[in-house]
GROMACS .gro file of C-alpha atoms in nm:
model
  167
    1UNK     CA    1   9.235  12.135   7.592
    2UNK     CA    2   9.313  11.959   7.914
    3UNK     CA    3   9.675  11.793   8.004
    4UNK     CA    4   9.610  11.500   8.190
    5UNK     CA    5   9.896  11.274   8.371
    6UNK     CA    6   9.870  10.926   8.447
    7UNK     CA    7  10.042  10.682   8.621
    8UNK     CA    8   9.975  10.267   8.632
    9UNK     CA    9  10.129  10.084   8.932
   10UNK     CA   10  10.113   9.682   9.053
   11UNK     CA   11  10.090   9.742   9.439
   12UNK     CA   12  10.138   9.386   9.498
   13UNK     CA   13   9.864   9.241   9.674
   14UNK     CA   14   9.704   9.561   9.860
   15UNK     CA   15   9.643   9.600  10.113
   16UNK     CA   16   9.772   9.306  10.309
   17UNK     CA   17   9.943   9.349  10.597
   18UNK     CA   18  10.186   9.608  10.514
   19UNK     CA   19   9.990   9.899  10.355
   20UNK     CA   20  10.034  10.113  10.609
   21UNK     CA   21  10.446  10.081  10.547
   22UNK     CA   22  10.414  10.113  10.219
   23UNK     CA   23  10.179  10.382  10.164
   24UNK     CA   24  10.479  10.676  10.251
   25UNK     CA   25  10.679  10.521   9.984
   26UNK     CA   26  10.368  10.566   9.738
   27UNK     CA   27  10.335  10.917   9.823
   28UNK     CA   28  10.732  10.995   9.742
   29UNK     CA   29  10.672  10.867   9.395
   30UNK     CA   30  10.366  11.016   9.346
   31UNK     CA   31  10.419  11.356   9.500
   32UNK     CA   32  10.653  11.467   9.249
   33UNK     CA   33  10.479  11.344   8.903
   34UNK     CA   34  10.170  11.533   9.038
   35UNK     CA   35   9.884  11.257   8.903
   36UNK     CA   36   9.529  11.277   8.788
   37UNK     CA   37   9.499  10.949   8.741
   38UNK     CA   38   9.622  10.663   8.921
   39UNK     CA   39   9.521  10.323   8.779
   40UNK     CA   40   9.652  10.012   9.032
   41UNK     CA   41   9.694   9.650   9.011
   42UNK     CA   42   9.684   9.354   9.235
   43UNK     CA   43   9.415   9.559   9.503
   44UNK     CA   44   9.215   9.315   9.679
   45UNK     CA   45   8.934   9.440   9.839
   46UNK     CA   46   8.764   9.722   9.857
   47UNK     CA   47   8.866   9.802  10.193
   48UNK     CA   48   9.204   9.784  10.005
   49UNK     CA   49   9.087  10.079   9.776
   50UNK     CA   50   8.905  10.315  10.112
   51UNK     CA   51   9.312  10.251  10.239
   52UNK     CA   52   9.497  10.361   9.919
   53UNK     CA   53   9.238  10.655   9.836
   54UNK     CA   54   9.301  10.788  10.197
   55UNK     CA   55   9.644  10.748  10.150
   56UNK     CA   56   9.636  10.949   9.866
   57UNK     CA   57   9.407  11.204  10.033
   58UNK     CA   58   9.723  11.216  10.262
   59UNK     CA   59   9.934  11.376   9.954
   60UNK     CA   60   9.674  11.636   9.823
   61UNK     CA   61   9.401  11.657  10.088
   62UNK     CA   62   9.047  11.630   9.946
   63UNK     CA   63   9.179  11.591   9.569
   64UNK     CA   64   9.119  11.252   9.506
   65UNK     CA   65   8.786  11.021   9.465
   66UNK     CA   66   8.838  10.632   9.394
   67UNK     CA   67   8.596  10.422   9.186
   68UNK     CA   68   8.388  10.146   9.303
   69UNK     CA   69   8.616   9.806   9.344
   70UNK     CA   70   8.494   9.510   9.132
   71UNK     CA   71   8.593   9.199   9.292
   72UNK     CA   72   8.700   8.963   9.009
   73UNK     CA   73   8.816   8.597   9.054
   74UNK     CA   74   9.201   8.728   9.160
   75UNK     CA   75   9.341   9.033   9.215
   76UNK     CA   76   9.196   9.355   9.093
   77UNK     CA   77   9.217   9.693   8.944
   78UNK     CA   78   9.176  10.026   9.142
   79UNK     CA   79   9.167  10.396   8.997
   80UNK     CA   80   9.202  10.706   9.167
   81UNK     CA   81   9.151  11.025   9.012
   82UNK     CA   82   9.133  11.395   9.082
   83UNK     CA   83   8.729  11.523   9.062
   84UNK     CA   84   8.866  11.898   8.935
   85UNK     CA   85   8.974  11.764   8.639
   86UNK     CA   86   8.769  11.445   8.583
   87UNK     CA   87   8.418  11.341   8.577
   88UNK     CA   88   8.401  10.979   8.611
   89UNK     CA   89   8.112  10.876   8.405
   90UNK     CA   90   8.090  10.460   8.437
   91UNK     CA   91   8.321  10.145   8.467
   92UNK     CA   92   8.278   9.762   8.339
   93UNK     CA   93   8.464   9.466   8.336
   94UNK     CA   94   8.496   9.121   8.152
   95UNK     CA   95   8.738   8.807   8.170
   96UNK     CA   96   8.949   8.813   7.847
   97UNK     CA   97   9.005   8.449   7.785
   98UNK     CA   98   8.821   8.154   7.928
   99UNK     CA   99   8.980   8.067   8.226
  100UNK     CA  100   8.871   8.361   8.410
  101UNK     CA  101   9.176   8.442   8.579
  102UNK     CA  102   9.171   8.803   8.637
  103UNK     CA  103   8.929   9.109   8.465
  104UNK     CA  104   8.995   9.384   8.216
  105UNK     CA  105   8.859   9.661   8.387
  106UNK     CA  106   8.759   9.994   8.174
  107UNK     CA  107   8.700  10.287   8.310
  108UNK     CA  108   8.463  10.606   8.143
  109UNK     CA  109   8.607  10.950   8.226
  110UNK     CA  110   8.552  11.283   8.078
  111UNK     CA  111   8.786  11.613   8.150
  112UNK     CA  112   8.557  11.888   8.344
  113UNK     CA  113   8.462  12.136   8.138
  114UNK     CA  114   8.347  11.962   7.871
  115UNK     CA  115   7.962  11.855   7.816
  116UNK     CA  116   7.988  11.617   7.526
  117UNK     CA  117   8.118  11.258   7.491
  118UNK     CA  118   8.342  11.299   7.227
  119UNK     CA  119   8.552  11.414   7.548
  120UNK     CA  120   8.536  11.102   7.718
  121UNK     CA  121   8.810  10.856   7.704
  122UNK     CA  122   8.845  10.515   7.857
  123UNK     CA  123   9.118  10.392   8.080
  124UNK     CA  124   9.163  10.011   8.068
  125UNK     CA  125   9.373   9.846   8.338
  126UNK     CA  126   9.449   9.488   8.325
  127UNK     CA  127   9.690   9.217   8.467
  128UNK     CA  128   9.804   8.953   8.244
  129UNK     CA  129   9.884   8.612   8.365
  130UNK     CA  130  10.180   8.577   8.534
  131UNK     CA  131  10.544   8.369   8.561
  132UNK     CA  132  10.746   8.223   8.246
  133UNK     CA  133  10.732   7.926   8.070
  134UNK     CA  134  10.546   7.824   7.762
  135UNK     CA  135  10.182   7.766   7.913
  136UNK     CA  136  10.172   8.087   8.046
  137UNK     CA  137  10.339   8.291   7.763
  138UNK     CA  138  10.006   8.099   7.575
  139UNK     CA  139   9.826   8.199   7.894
  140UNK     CA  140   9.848   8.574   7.795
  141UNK     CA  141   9.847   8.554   7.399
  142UNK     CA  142   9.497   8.389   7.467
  143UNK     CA  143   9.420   8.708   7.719
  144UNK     CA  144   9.576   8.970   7.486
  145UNK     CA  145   9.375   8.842   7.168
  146UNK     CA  146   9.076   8.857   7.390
  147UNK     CA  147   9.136   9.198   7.502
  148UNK     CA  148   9.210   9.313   7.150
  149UNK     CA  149   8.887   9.151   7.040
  150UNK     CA  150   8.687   9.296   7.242
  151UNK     CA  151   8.845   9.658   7.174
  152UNK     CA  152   8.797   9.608   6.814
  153UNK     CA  153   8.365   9.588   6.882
  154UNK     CA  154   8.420   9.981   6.954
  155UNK     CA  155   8.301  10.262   6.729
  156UNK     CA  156   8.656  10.413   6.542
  157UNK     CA  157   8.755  10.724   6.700
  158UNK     CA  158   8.675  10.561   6.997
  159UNK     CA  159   8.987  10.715   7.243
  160UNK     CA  160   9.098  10.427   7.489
  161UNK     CA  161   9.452  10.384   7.696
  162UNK     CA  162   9.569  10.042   7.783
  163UNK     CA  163   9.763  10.038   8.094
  164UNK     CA  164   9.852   9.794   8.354
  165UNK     CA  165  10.114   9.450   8.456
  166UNK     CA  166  10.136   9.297   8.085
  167UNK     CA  167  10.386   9.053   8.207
   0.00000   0.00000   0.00000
């Protein structure tokens, strides 16, 4: 059986124009809690991801791989992860509610070493509407019950992690 850490972060708008400041501070969090998985919020681009993954790289040369960036409406989800543990097997998205503000992303991995999919797991990251106020707090119920909605379509036994800014 495999012992797997993860660790969700909101990296506020990444990579703008201060990545390159921030990415030291990253690592000194990271460093410590030794990570296979790190799931982010609020990434922007994909050129945003290439950054963070090198950054990353920085910590533990040549132990971490990123997945593809899906550019939703808003800000997005990234995940890193380490290859000698993890095979990445697939990643979708959808909008939970209908005003499309930002994507549920879910992630497929599976722990190396293992051939079968009762293994696999999914990671879901999302970012739930933000500020106070009663239109957004009704804002995110709408987003939550979509999330849990679509959730609910999956086989039991199903193994799934939530993660991510709820808000």
């Amino acid at each position: 059986a495999h012992a797997l850490r993860l660790i969700n972060h909101n990296i506020l708008n990444y990579p703008g124009t201060t990545c390159t400041t921030r990415d030291p501070n990253y690592r000194v969090i990271y460093s410590p809690l030794a990570p296979d998985i790190v799931v982010t919020q609020e990434m922007t681009s994909q050129a945003g991801c290439t950054e963070f993954l090198g950054s990353m790289n920085v910590m533990n040369p040549g132990e971490w791989a990123g997945v593809p960036f899906v550019d939703g409406n808003d800000t997005d989800s990234g995940v890193f992860y380490k290859p000698a543990k993890l095979q990445f097997i697939n990643q979708w998205s959808f909008y939970p509610s209908p005003t499309n503000l930002r994507l549920v992303h879910l992630y497929r991995f599976r722990p190396v070493g293992y051939t079968t999919n009762a293994a696999d797991f999914i990671v879901i990251a999302v970012h739930l509407k933000a500020s106070s106020g009663s239109t957004n707090v009704a804002a995110r119920a709408v987003e939550a019950t979509g999330i849990r909605d679509s959730l609910a379509s999956y086989p039991a036994g199903t193994h799934m992690m939530i993660m991510g800014d709820f808000n």
